[in-house]
Every structure is written in structure tokens, then in C-alpha cells.
mmCIF file of C-alpha atoms in Angstrom:
data_model
loop_
_atom_site.group_PDB
_atom_site.id
_atom_site.type_symbol
_atom_site.label_atom_id
_atom_site.label_comp_id
_atom_site.label_asym_id
_atom_site.label_seq_id
_atom_site.Cartn_x
_atom_site.Cartn_y
_atom_site.Cartn_z
ATOM 1 C CA MET A 1 68.390 118.498 89.342
ATOM 2 C CA LEU A 2 65.307 118.374 91.861
ATOM 3 C CA THR A 3 65.857 118.548 95.311
ATOM 4 C CA GLY A 4 64.775 115.604 96.658
ATOM 5 C CA PHE A 5 62.119 114.332 99.959
ATOM 6 C CA ASN A 6 63.053 113.076 102.792
ATOM 7 C CA THR A 7 60.137 111.783 105.222
ATOM 8 C CA ASN A 8 60.031 109.889 108.616
ATOM 9 C CA VAL A 9 57.728 107.392 108.731
ATOM 10 C CA PRO A 10 56.592 105.870 112.147
ATOM 11 C CA PHE A 11 54.685 102.777 111.739
ATOM 12 C CA LYS A 12 53.893 99.519 114.488
ATOM 13 C CA GLY A 13 56.448 101.309 116.934
ATOM 14 C CA LYS A 14 59.615 101.883 114.872
ATOM 15 C CA MET A 15 60.539 104.582 112.497
ATOM 16 C CA TYR A 16 61.485 104.168 109.064
ATOM 17 C CA HIS A 17 63.271 106.772 106.524
ATOM 18 C CA VAL A 18 62.035 107.569 102.850
ATOM 19 C CA GLN A 19 64.765 109.580 100.832
ATOM 20 C CA THR A 20 63.419 110.326 97.542
ATOM 21 C CA GLU A 21 66.803 111.845 94.974
ATOM 22 C CA ASP A 22 66.872 113.077 91.383
ATOM 23 C CA GLY A 23 69.804 111.817 89.141
ATOM 24 C CA GLY A 24 69.601 114.825 87.261
ATOM 25 C CA ALA A 25 69.293 115.652 83.538
ATOM 26 C CA ARG A 26 72.350 113.834 82.629
ATOM 27 C CA ASN A 27 70.843 110.687 84.744
ATOM 28 C CA PRO A 28 66.945 111.102 84.589
ATOM 29 C CA VAL A 29 66.394 108.860 87.100
ATOM 30 C CA PHE A 30 64.374 108.784 90.506
ATOM 31 C CA THR A 31 65.562 106.392 93.323
ATOM 32 C CA THR A 32 63.658 106.092 96.386
ATOM 33 C CA LEU A 33 65.020 104.395 99.246
ATOM 34 C CA LEU A 34 63.517 102.829 102.422
ATOM 35 C CA TYR A 35 65.734 102.871 105.668
ATOM 36 C CA HIS A 36 65.273 101.886 108.729
ATOM 37 C CA LYS A 37 67.606 101.789 111.550
ATOM 38 C CA GLY A 38 70.515 102.820 108.687
ATOM 39 C CA GLU A 39 69.500 99.816 106.974
ATOM 40 C CA ILE A 40 68.294 100.303 103.221
ATOM 41 C CA LEU A 41 65.251 97.880 102.885
ATOM 42 C CA ALA A 42 64.016 98.844 99.601
ATOM 43 C CA SER A 43 64.794 100.513 96.645
ATOM 44 C CA GLU A 44 62.339 101.803 93.999
ATOM 45 C CA LYS A 45 63.772 103.437 90.753
ATOM 46 C CA SER A 46 62.169 105.055 87.511
ATOM 47 C CA SER A 47 63.363 107.528 84.864
ATOM 48 C CA TYR A 48 62.252 110.375 83.423
ATOM 49 C CA ALA A 49 64.051 110.612 80.320
ATOM 50 C CA ASP A 50 60.757 110.744 78.312
ATOM 51 C CA LEU A 51 60.021 113.951 80.150
ATOM 52 C CA LEU A 52 62.852 116.000 79.236
ATOM 53 C CA ILE A 53 61.746 116.652 75.692
ATOM 54 C CA ASP A 54 58.806 119.091 77.274
ATOM 55 C CA GLU A 55 59.388 122.314 77.696
ATOM 56 C CA ASN A 56 58.103 122.135 81.177
ATOM 57 C CA TRP A 57 60.013 118.829 81.992
ATOM 58 C CA GLU A 58 60.828 119.745 85.567
ATOM 59 C CA GLU A 59 57.456 120.644 86.841
ATOM 60 C CA LYS A 60 56.370 117.391 85.292
ATOM 61 C CA ALA A 61 59.237 115.769 86.569
ATOM 62 C CA LEU A 62 59.013 116.855 90.362
ATOM 63 C CA GLU A 63 54.699 115.735 90.299
ATOM 64 C CA ARG A 64 56.591 112.193 89.317
ATOM 65 C CA MET A 65 59.128 112.057 91.905
ATOM 66 C CA LYS A 66 56.478 113.385 94.534
ATOM 67 C CA GLU A 67 54.409 110.068 93.409
ATOM 68 C CA GLN A 68 57.180 107.999 93.579
ATOM 69 C CA HIS A 69 57.662 108.881 97.182
ATOM 70 C CA ARG A 70 54.368 109.108 98.141
ATOM 71 C CA THR A 71 53.571 105.029 96.479
ATOM 72 C CA VAL A 72 56.539 103.956 98.704
ATOM 73 C CA ILE A 73 55.122 105.058 101.734
ATOM 74 C CA ARG A 74 51.990 103.950 101.063
ATOM 75 C CA LYS A 75 53.420 100.546 100.085
ATOM 76 C CA LEU A 76 55.142 100.332 103.884
ATOM 77 C CA MET A 77 51.822 101.530 105.490
ATOM 78 C CA LYS A 78 49.910 98.468 103.408
ATOM 79 C CA GLY A 79 52.585 96.381 104.906
ATOM 80 C CA GLY A 80 54.427 96.066 101.371
ATOM 81 C CA TRP A 81 58.072 95.461 103.150
ATOM 82 C CA SER A 82 56.801 93.574 105.990
ATOM 83 C CA GLN A 83 55.871 89.887 107.508
ATOM 84 C CA ASP A 84 53.041 91.718 109.193
ATOM 85 C CA PRO A 85 50.584 93.714 106.807
ATOM 86 C CA ASP A 86 48.485 96.509 108.640
ATOM 87 C CA PRO A 87 45.254 95.470 108.808
ATOM 88 C CA ALA A 88 43.928 99.265 108.799
ATOM 89 C CA ALA A 89 45.666 100.601 106.126
ATOM 90 C CA SER A 90 43.978 97.347 103.768
ATOM 91 C CA GLY A 91 40.617 98.898 104.465
ATOM 92 C CA ASN A 92 38.635 96.401 106.602
ATOM 93 C CA GLY A 93 36.892 99.012 108.219
ATOM 94 C CA LYS A 94 38.845 99.303 111.370
ATOM 95 C CA GLU A 95 39.788 102.570 112.782
ATOM 96 C CA LYS A 96 43.150 104.203 111.541
ATOM 97 C CA SER A 97 45.909 104.861 114.018
ATOM 98 C CA LEU A 98 47.453 108.134 114.597
ATOM 99 C CA GLU A 99 50.579 107.264 112.810
ATOM 100 C CA GLU A 100 48.423 106.588 109.980
ATOM 101 C CA THR A 101 46.173 109.668 110.028
ATOM 102 C CA ILE A 102 49.365 111.513 109.639
ATOM 103 C CA ILE A 103 50.484 109.673 106.898
ATOM 104 C CA ASP A 104 47.591 109.941 104.804
ATOM 105 C CA TYR A 105 47.858 113.777 105.887
ATOM 106 C CA ILE A 106 51.396 113.800 104.476
ATOM 107 C CA VAL A 107 51.584 111.690 101.440
ATOM 108 C CA GLY A 108 47.335 112.902 100.707
ATOM 109 C CA PRO A 109 44.660 110.741 99.739
ATOM 110 C CA GLU A 110 45.586 107.579 97.629
ATOM 111 C CA GLY A 111 45.621 108.261 93.827
ATOM 112 C CA GLN A 112 46.782 111.803 94.323
#
């Protein structure tokens, strides 16, 4: 079983929590949950059963788990779970807020 990830994400004056867990080789599923004030706002699941046949499956699975975690954070920052999408995250040329700059640093540039 791989160690999961937990990230607190400040966005638009609210604090969100993103948690990604591994179900282990017997249940090869990554589950990422997005929380706000203890309430689950969204859940993303993906199987990594296809990687288990590889000798280096743990390394590849870890990368896939990181990407799933980052994807949920990116979607949050683009307004994916909000009625109020963030215009600065949409690439309209506006300067990024400090919160967005910090999140970009944590999750890395788009596509990594």
C-alpha cells in the first residue's frame, strides 16, 4: 500500500482539503476526496490494476496517484466544483492571486 497525499488548499477565502488514498494491491484503486468544512464535495476514483503486472508497478502507481491528486486540485482552482469559476485560473491574462501561485508551486505546472 502506497502512502497517500493530503493537501490543504486555500481558494477564494475558503479552505479545502484534498486527500488521496491507495486501496492496496488487493484493491488497486486510488480514491481522491475533496472536502470543505468536513463535507465531501467530490470524489474521484481510478484503478491501477493494469500496473500490477509490471515489476516496477509501485513507482508507476505512485506517479499516477500524484497526478490524480494534482488533477483534483487543478479542477478546484479552475472552479470545477464551484458555481463561481476563477477567471484568473482560466488563462484570461489576469494576474494570479497569491493562493493560486502557491497552489501552482505545490502541484506543478499544468500537464506535469
